[in-house]
């Protein structure tokens, strides 16, 4: 319905006039007009209750209505109650007056409950409406003056002065209007014949009946009355009682006869036949009763509910065949039965409670309503006795659910609580409501590792970042309290922090190696790990992890004897009288790896005379395999390969020079090499080529010498470090002090004499910028210069 600006302005003014606050027995009552817009002010609840607005906010104030309609809402910040949706008084209360609805405002911490009643004032938003557009009456011309004719009543949903106030009949010479008021204040009209009718003069009459209300502005409705004048029928039906009364149980079955009415017509024959009917029924109203038009029996044909309507008042009409009527009234009282089960509503319920809540903590505020009256509406609320909760009675039809003992989420994280509401009627009716309560977690459990000690294996020379293992800890808590992070203790490994070797993923617990590990340096690492949850304060536990480094065949065999040098030739002496199996020398080699990666085998790869010598597969001993003869060459060159047993295997080669002779001069004459150079003074190119060759030779020689000495020094230090190794890698001692039973010669190509082999403890190459290195740099410079030339 649309309203003018003047009407809306009048409404806004009326808000101030009708918003009245009354404090009666601790209750707040407001009065507002219907059809107020959403957001308009209803009342200052904070001021009227004497509460601070901050209390409304801290107490999480909220409104609890008895039904699902949210007509008003609470503005916590201002402490005002405002309209949430349009309120239609007629829809809310129909004809009931005064019209109001109740609600409660609930505050928590501590729990407080206040009752509020909001009365809805009627506004004139409906015009009177007749159930029919036209009323057709047949009246005998012999109808005496003063005869009353009942007219259909107009319906106006408004109440008070806004409801139907009066009827008026268009002026005419035959009929006048008489108005009546029922006990409930409703009005109806009767038309009275004031002068006789003459069908022969005028057989039909047309009148207009108007119904007006008392609102401002006034509204009205009209209906046309068509009267057909009949021939004489002198008597009208008369009911045996002016008021009939009956009662019926609200759960009575359809078809039940409630009452029987009767009327008598003094006329005889056809004019004395009477039919019965209900009148003054509002348009659209569902009447649960029906009258037999012939017998006057009234029976139940619809549903009746004491809670909806406790009584009915019905107008009766008896009419003869000529339209002459008589009127009476039937009042039916509805008797209440216990036909409504209690309704359980959670007025305040979060569904969660902390496991450290002390006994007596309020879990929920529960409202229990029963629409029945008397004992039928008295209810009791109970729960299962085995649960750690109990019910405590609160304000009018309100109960609180509180804890009866301490809770433990790890033992039972949720509760299914069944609330049972029972009334005192007969038969007893009850209703159940199940609610789920979740016990929220606190950090009362520390993480627990699945093992007190973890072990992992990794092959040496691993790639950095390779995952070693994943550790796991569990926490009985929940959510953030059970979110576990992993950390390494900042211990030291070989003088370095643990974080220099390993890292751990704080989320997954995966431990990774940050660098390539060397089995020969460290065979085992022991680290400590802490698991810490995300609670406040956090809780933690520790465990240990041992990382075993597995050997890999990453080191080739190292030949300790014979020592290979670039500056002189070392030869082993074998007399020509040597027999089969004569021990020439022994190749001594070691492998710093372990296990089968360090098992060494020796093989003769090349030899000047392969039929003369053999090498022991396991011990590296070089022996003769036949008798030495005079025909055998003095200079014998043997190449021995040493292989380990790894996969894939690694190897090293050593060259053994053997001199087959009985004396030193014979050896010297064979091993001495004289160089006879020819001079080509007439060819400059020859000298250039010669100079280039010499410089190249010097460069390569210096380079080989430096590398050989460096390797030798490094091997010597490794030998001292692994002094527990043996010549046979499968034994614990290292025997290489005796190279053989023969003499060892050091042959210098630039001399013809014999020199004893000398090893200096410290080489000049160990010094920075040594003469050899300076010579190497100079030789390299000359080499580049000659290449350029």
XYZ file of N, CA, C and O in Angstrom, residues 25 63 88 136 144 188 190 277 309 340-341 346 373 398 441 452 483 499 518 537 610 620 637 705 724 771 773 775 783:
116
model
N 7.005 -4.439 37.084
C 7.513 -5.731 37.553
C 8.798 -6.110 36.833
O 8.991 -7.253 36.414
N 18.936 -10.151 20.995
C 17.511 -10.286 21.247
C 17.081 -11.708 20.953
O 17.508 -12.311 19.972
N 3.012 -5.751 10.259
C 1.597 -5.634 9.918
C 0.805 -6.103 11.128
O 0.776 -7.297 11.446
N -29.016 -9.201 -2.373
C -30.326 -9.421 -2.993
C -31.309 -9.898 -1.927
O -31.075 -10.921 -1.275
N -44.903 -6.730 7.823
C -45.331 -5.601 8.664
C -44.185 -4.612 8.878
O -42.996 -4.985 8.830
N -22.694 -4.324 13.582
C -23.431 -4.825 12.432
C -24.715 -4.025 12.289
O -25.162 -3.359 13.217
N -28.833 -3.607 10.814
C -30.122 -4.215 10.439
C -30.959 -3.161 9.704
O -30.931 -1.971 10.053
N -29.049 -21.026 7.998
C -27.753 -20.635 7.422
C -26.995 -19.757 8.415
O -27.576 -19.238 9.368
N -7.760 -20.039 18.647
C -9.030 -19.355 18.876
C -9.801 -20.124 19.944
O -10.306 -21.228 19.680
N -0.139 -30.122 22.407
C 1.091 -29.463 21.961
C 2.270 -29.955 22.788
O 2.244 -29.891 24.027
N 3.284 -30.428 22.098
C 4.502 -30.857 22.788
C 5.365 -29.645 23.096
O 5.318 -28.645 22.378
N 17.369 -23.119 21.589
C 18.662 -22.713 22.142
C 18.747 -21.188 22.064
O 19.021 -20.619 21.004
N -2.306 -24.585 27.895
C -2.547 -23.758 29.077
C -2.645 -24.641 30.308
O -2.799 -25.859 30.227
N 13.063 -20.626 31.270
C 14.444 -20.639 30.805
C 15.280 -21.520 31.717
O 15.062 -21.581 32.927
N 40.408 -27.264 22.394
C 41.682 -27.755 22.907
C 42.475 -26.661 23.606
O 42.397 -25.488 23.244
N 62.857 -43.090 20.081
C 63.780 -42.319 20.925
C 65.104 -42.093 20.233
O 65.843 -41.168 20.580
N 50.219 -28.388 15.958
C 51.061 -28.095 14.794
C 52.527 -28.129 15.230
O 52.974 -27.289 15.999
N 74.407 -26.852 11.799
C 73.755 -26.251 10.631
C 74.676 -26.156 9.425
O 74.217 -25.883 8.317
N 82.253 -37.124 3.513
C 83.422 -37.935 3.167
C 83.599 -38.999 4.242
O 83.859 -38.694 5.410
N 51.811 -21.334 26.248
C 53.205 -21.456 25.823
C 53.447 -22.783 25.106
O 52.713 -23.749 25.330
N 107.625 -60.926 -21.026
C 106.526 -61.393 -20.174
C 106.743 -62.806 -19.681
O 106.130 -63.228 -18.712
N 101.357 -58.416 -4.655
C 102.146 -57.490 -5.464
C 103.615 -57.863 -5.595
O 104.417 -57.020 -6.019
N 111.748 -53.603 -18.469
C 110.771 -52.583 -18.044
C 109.415 -53.272 -17.828
O 108.862 -53.869 -18.763
N 108.149 -32.746 -12.669
C 108.866 -32.859 -11.396
C 108.026 -32.254 -10.258
O 107.886 -32.840 -9.191
N 97.601 -47.645 9.783
C 97.017 -48.934 10.175
C 96.700 -49.810 8.976
O 96.222 -50.907 9.133
N 113.380 -22.192 -6.538
C 114.121 -22.037 -7.808
C 113.518 -22.842 -8.929
O 113.516 -22.401 -10.068
N 110.317 -23.589 -9.312
C 109.132 -22.902 -9.782
C 109.509 -21.666 -10.570
O 108.882 -21.332 -11.585
N 112.197 -21.347 -12.248
C 112.675 -21.886 -13.547
C 111.515 -22.248 -14.430
O 111.528 -22.017 -15.642
N 109.070 -20.294 -23.640
C 108.289 -21.121 -24.557
C 107.287 -20.270 -25.328
O 107.173 -20.379 -26.562
